[in-house]
PDB file of C-alpha atoms in Angstrom:
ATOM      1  CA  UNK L1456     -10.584  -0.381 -10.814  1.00 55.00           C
ATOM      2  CA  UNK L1457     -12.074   2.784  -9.930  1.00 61.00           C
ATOM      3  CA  UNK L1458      -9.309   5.581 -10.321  1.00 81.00           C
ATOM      4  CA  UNK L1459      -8.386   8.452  -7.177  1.00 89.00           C
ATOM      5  CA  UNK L1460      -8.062  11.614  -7.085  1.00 91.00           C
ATOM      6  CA  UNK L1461      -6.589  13.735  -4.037  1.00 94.00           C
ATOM      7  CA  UNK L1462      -5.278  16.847  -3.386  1.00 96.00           C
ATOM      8  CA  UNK L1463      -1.560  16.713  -3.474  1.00 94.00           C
ATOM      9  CA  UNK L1464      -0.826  18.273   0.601  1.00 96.00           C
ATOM     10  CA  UNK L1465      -2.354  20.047   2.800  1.00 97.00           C
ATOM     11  CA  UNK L1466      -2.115  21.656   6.153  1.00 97.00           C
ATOM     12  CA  UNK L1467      -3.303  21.768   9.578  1.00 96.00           C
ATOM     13  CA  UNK L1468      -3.167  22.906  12.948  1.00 97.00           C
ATOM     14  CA  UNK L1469      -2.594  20.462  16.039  1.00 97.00           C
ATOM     15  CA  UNK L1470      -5.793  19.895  18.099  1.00 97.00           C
ATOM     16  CA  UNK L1471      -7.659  20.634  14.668  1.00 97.00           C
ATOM     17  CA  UNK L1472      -9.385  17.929  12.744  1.00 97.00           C
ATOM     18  CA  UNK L1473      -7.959  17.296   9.768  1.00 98.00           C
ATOM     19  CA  UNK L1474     -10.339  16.251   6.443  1.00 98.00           C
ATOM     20  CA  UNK L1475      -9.024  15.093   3.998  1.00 97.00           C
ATOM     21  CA  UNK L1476     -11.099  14.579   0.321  1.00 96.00           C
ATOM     22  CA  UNK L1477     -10.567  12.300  -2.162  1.00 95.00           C
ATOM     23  CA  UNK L1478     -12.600  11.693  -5.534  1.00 94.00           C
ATOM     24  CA  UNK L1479     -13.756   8.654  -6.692  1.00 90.00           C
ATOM     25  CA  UNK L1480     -16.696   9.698  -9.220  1.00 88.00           C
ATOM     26  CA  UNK L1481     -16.273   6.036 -11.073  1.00 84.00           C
ATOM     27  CA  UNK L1482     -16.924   3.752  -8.403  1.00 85.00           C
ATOM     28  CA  UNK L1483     -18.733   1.061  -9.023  1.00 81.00           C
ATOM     29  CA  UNK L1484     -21.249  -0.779  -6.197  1.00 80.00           C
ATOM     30  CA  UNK L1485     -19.299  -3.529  -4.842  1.00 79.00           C
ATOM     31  CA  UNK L1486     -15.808  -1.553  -4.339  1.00 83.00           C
ATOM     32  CA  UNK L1487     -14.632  -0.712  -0.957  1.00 87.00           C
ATOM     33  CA  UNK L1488     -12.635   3.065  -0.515  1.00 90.00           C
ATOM     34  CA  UNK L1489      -9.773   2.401   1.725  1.00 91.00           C
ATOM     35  CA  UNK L1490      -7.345   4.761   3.382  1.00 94.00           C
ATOM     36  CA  UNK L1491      -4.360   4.249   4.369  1.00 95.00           C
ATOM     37  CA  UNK L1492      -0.986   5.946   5.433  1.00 96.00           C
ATOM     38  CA  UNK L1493       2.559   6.603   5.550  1.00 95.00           C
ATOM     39  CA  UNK L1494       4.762   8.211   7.810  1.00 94.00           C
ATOM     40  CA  UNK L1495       8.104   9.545   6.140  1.00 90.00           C
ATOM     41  CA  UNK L1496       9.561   6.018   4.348  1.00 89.00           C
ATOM     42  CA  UNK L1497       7.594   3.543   6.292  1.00 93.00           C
ATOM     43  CA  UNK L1498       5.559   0.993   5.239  1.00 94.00           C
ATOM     44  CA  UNK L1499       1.308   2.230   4.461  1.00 93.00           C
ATOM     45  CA  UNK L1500      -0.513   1.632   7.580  1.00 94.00           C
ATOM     46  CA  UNK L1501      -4.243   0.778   7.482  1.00 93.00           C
ATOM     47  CA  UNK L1502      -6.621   3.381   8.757  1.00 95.00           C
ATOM     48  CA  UNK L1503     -10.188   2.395   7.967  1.00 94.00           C
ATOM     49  CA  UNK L1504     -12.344   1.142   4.920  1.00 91.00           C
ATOM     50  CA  UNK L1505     -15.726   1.598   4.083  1.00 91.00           C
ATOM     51  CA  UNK L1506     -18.499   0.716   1.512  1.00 89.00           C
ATOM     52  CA  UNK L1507     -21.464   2.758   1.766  1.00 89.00           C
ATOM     53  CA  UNK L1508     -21.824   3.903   5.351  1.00 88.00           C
ATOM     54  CA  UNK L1509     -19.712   6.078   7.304  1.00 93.00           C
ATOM     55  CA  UNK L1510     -17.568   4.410   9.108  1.00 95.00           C
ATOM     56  CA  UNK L1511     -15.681   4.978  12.945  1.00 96.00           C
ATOM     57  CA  UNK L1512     -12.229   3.740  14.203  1.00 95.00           C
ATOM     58  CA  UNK L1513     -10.066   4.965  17.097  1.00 94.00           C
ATOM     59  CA  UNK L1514      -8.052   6.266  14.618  1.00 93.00           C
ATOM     60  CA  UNK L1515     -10.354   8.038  11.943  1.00 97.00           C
ATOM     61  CA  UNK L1516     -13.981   8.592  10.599  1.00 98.00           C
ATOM     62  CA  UNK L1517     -14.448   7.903   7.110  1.00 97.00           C
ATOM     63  CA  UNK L1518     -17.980  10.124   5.475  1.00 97.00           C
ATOM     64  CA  UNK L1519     -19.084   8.899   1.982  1.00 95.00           C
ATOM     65  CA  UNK L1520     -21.229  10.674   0.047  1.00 95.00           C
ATOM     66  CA  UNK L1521     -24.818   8.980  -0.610  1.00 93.00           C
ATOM     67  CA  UNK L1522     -24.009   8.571  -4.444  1.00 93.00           C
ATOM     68  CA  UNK L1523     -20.176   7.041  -3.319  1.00 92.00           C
ATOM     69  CA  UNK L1524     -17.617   9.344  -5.835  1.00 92.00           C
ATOM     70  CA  UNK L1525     -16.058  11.009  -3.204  1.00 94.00           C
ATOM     71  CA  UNK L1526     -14.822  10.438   0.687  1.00 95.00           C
ATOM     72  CA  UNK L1527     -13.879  12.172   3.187  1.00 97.00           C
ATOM     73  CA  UNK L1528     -11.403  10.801   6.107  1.00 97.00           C
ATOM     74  CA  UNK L1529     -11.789  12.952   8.971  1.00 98.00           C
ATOM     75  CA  UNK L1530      -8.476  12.848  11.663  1.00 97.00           C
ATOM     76  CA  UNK L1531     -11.118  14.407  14.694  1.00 96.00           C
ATOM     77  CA  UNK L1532      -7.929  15.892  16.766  1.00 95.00           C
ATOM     78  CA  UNK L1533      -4.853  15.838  14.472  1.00 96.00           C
ATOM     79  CA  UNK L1534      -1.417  15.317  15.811  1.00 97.00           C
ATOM     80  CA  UNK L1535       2.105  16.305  14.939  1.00 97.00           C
ATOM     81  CA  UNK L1536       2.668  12.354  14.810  1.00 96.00           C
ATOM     82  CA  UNK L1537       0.088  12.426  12.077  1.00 97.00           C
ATOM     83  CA  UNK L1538       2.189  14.232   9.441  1.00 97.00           C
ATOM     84  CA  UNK L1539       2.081  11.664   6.701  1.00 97.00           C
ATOM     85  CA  UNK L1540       1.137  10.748   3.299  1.00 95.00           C
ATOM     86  CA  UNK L1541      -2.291   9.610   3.065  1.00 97.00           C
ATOM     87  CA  UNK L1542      -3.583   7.442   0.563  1.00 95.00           C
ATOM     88  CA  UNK L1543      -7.156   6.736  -1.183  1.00 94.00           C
ATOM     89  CA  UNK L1544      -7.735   3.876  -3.076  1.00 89.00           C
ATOM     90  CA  UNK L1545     -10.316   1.903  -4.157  1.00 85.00           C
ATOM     91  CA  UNK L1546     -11.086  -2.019  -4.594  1.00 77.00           C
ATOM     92  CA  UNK L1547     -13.362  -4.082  -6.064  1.00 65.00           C
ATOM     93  CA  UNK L1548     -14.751  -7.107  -4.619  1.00 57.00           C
ATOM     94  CA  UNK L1549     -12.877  -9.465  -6.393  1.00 57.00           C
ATOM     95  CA  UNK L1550      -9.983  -7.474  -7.848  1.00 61.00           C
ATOM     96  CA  UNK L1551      -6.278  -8.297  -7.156  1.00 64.00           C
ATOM     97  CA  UNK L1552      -4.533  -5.053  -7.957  1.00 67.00           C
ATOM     98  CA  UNK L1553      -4.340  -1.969  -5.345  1.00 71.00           C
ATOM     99  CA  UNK L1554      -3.864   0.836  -7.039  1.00 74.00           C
ATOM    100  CA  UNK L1555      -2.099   3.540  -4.398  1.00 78.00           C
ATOM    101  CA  UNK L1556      -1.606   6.978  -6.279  1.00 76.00           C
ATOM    102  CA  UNK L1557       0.235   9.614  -5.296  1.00 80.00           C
ATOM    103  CA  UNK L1558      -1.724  10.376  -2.228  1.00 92.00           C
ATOM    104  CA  UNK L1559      -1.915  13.429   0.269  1.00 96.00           C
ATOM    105  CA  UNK L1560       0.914  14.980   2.043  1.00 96.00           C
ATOM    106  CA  UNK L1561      -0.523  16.207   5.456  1.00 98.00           C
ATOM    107  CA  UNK L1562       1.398  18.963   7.254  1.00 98.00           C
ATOM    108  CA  UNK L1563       0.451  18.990  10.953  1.00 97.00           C
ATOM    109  CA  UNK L1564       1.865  22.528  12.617  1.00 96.00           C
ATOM    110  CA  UNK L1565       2.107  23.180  15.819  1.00 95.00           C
TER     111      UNK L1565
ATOM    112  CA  UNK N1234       3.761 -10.178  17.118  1.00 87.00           C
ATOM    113  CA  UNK N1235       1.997 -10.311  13.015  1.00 84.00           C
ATOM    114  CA  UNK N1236       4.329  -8.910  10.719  1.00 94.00           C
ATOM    115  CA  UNK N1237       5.654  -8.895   7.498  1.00 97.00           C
ATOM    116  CA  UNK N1238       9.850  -9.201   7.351  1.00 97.00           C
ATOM    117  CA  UNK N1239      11.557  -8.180   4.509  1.00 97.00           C
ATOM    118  CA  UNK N1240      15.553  -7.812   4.404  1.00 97.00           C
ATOM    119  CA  UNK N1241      18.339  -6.752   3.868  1.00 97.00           C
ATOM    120  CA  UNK N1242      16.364  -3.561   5.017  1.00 97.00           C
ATOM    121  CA  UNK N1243      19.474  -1.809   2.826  1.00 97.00           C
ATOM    122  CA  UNK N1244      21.689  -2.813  -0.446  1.00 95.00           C
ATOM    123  CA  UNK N1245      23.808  -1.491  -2.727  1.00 96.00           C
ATOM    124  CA  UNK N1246      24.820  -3.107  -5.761  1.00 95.00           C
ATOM    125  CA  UNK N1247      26.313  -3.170  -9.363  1.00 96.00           C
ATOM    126  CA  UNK N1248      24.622  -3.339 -12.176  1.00 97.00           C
ATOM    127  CA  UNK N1249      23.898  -6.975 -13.377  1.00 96.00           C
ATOM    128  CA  UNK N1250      24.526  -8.644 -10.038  1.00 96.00           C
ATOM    129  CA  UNK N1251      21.527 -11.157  -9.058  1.00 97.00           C
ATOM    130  CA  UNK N1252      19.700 -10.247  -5.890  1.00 97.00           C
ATOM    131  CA  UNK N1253      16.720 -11.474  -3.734  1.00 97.00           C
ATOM    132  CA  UNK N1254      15.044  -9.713  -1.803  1.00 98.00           C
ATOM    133  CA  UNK N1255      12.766 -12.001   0.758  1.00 98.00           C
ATOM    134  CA  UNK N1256       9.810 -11.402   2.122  1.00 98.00           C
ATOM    135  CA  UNK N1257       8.063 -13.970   5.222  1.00 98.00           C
ATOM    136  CA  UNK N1258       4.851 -13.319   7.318  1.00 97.00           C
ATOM    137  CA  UNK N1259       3.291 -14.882   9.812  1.00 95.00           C
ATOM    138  CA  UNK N1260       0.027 -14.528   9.705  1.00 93.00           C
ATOM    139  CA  UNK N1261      -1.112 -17.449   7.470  1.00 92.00           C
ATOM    140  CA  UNK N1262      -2.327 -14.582   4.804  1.00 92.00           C
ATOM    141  CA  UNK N1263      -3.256 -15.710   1.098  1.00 91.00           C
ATOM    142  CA  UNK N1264      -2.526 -13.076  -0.516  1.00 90.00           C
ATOM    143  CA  UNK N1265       1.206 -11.240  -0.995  1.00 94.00           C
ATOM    144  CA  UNK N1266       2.112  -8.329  -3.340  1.00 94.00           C
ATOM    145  CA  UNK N1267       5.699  -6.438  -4.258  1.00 96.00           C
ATOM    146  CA  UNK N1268       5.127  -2.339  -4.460  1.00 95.00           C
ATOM    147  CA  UNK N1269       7.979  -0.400  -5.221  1.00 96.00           C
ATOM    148  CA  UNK N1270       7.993   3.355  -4.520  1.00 94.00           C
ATOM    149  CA  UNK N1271       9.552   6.499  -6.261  1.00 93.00           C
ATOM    150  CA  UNK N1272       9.731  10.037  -5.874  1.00 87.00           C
ATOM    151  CA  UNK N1273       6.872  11.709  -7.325  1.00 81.00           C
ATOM    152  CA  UNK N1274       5.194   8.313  -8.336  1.00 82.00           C
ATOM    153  CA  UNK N1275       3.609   6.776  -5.490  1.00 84.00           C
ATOM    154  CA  UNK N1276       3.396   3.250  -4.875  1.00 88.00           C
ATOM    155  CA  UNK N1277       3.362   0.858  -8.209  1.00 90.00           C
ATOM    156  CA  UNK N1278       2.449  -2.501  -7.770  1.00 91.00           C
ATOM    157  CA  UNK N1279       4.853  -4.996  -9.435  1.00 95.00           C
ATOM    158  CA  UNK N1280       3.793  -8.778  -8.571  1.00 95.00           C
ATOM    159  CA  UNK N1281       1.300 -10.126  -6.592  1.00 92.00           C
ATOM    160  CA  UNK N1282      -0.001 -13.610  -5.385  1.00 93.00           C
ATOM    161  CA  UNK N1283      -3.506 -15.220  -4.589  1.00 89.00           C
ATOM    162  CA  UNK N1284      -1.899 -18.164  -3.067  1.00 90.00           C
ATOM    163  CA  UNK N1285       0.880 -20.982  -2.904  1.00 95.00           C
ATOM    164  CA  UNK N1286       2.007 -21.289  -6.854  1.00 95.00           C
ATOM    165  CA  UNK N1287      -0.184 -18.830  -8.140  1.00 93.00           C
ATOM    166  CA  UNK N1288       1.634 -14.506  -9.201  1.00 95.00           C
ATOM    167  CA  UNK N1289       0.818 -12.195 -11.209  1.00 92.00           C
ATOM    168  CA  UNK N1290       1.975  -9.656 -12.657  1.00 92.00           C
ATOM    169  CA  UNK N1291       1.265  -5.658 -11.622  1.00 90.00           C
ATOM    170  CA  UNK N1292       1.698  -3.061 -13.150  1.00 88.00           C
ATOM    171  CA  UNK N1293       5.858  -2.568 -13.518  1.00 94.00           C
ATOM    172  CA  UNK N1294       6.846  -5.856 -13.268  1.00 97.00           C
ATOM    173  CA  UNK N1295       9.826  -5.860 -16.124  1.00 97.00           C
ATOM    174  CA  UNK N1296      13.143  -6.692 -14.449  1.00 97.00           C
ATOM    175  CA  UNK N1297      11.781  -8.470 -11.966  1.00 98.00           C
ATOM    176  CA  UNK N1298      10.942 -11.943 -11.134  1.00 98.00           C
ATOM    177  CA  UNK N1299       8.786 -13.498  -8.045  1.00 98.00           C
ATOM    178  CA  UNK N1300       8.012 -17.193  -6.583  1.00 97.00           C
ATOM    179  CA  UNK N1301       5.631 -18.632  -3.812  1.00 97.00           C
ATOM    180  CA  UNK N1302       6.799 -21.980  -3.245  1.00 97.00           C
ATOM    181  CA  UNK N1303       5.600 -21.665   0.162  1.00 96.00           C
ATOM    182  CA  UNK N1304       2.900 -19.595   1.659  1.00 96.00           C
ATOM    183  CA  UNK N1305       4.908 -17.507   4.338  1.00 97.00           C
ATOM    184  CA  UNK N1306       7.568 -16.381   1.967  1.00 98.00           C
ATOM    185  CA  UNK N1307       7.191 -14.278  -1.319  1.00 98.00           C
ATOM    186  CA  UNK N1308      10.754 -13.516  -2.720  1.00 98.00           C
ATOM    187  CA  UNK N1309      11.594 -10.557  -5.196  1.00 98.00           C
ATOM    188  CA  UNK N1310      14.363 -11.632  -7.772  1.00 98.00           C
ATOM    189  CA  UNK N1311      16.372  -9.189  -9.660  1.00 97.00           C
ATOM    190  CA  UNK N1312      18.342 -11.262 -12.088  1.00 95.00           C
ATOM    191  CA  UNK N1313      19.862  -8.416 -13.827  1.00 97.00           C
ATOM    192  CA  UNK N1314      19.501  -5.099 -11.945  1.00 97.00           C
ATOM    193  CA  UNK N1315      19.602  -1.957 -13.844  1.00 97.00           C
ATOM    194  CA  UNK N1316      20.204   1.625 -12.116  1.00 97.00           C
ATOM    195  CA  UNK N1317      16.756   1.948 -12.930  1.00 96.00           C
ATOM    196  CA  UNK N1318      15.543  -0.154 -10.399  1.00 98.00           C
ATOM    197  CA  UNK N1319      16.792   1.849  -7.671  1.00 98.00           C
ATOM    198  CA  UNK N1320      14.157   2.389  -5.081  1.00 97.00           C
ATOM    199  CA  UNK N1321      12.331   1.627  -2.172  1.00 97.00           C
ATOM    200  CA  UNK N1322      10.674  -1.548  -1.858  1.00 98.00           C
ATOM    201  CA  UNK N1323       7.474  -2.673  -0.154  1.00 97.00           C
ATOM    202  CA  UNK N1324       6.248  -6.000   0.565  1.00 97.00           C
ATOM    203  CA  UNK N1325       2.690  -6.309   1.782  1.00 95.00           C
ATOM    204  CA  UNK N1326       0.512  -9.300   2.559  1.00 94.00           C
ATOM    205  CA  UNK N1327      -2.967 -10.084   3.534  1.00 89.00           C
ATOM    206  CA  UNK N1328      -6.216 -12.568   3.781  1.00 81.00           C
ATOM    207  CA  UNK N1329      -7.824 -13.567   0.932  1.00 70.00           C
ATOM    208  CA  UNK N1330      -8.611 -10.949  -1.528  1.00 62.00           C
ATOM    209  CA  UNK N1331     -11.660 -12.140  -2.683  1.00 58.00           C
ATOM    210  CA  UNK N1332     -13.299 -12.153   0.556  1.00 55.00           C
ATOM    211  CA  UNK N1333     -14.354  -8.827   0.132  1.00 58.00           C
ATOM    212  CA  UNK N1334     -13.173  -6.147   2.816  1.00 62.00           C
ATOM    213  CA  UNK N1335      -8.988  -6.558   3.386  1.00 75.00           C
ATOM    214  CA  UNK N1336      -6.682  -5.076   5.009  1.00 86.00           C
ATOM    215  CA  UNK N1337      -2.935  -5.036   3.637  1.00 89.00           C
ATOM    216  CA  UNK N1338       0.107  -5.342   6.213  1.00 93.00           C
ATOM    217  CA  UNK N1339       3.103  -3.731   4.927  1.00 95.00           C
ATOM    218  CA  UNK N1340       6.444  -4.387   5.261  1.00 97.00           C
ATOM    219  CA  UNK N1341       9.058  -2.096   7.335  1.00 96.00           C
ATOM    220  CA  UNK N1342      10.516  -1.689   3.161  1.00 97.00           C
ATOM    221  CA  UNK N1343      14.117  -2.031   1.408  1.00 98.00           C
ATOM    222  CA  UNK N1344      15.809   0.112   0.357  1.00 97.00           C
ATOM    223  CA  UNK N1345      17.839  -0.300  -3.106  1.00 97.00           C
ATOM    224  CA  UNK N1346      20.722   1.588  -4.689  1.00 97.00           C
ATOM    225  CA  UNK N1347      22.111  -0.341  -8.241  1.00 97.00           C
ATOM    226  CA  UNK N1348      25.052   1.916  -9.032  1.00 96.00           C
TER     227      UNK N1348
END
């Protein structure tokens, strides 16, 4: 499986879109980047998934680069309920194993 | 409502003194996987399952022990807990993983103190 890489936290301001980054420079062609989630000690919460095109949810817009290392998730109008870790992580088609990381640590201030 | 229930949502235990924690859905998925989470270490996968009879193993899954007798329910088993294993728990299941695009439903989590 591809590996992650994110930046450990970051901040932004409410009514700002948040982006968030995350590296993925091994990739192969048939995995999928998925983000997910999670607020304080919750469970991860799906936000969107993508494989080559960029990709729109209610929640979130995912942006992948034409040659696929890297990803951006874009929160268009970020809350103070969005404060969360979020999480990169990449799957092949027919792999078993998630790998999560460590993720992001988004900061939302008022 | 789809969801995944684990309990007891809390424990605390002595070392060496069995525990299961279960795990049920309802949402006929496949596939069902035990993450356990640390400070500092994100989520670690420890067992996982394709389907009825068939786990695997993670990537920490020493100390532990799983089953899927049936296709709702994917117990953790601790037959000897160590002080080590103290940490939050995640159970997470979804459709079939080889069907290409999946989503994972998590688990509300347990939390674990072995004193």
């Amino acid at each position: 499986d591809a590996k992650t890489t994110q930046p450990p936290s970051m901040d932004c301001a409410e009514g700002r879109a948040a982006n968030l980054p995350c590296n993925h420079s091994t990739i192969s062609g048939n995995e999928y980047v998925y983000w997910y989630r999670q607020i304080h000690s919750q469970g991860p919460q799906y936000i969107i998934h993508g494989l080559k095109n960029n990709e729109t949810n209610e929640m979130a817009s995912l942006i992948i680069t034409e040659d696929r290392k890297s990803s951006t998730l874009i929160l268009p109008h970020a809350t103070l309920r969005d404060t969360a870790v979020y999480y990169c992580i990449v799957r092949g088609y027919n792999t078993d194993k998630l790998i999560f990381g460590t993720g992001t640590r988004l900061q939302v201030f008022p | 409502e789809a969801q995944v229930t684990q309990n007891p949502r809390y424990l605390i235990t002595v070392t060496g003194k069995k525990l299961t924690v279960t795990c049920s859905q309802n949402m006929n998925h496949e596939y069902m996987s035990w993450y356990r989470q640390d400070p500092g270490l994100g989520l670690r996968q420890i067992y996982y399952s394709m389907n009825v009879e068939v786990t695997d193993k993670g990537d920490v899954p020493e100390g532990y022990k799983v089953s899927r007798k049936e296709k709702r329910n994917f117990p953790l088993i601790l037959e000897s807990p160590s002080p080590n294993q103290t940490s939050l728990y995640f159970c997470a299941s979804s459709g079939r993983m080889s069907s290409g695009a999946n989503v994972l439903t998590f688990g509300a989590g347990s939390r674990l103190t072995v004193l």
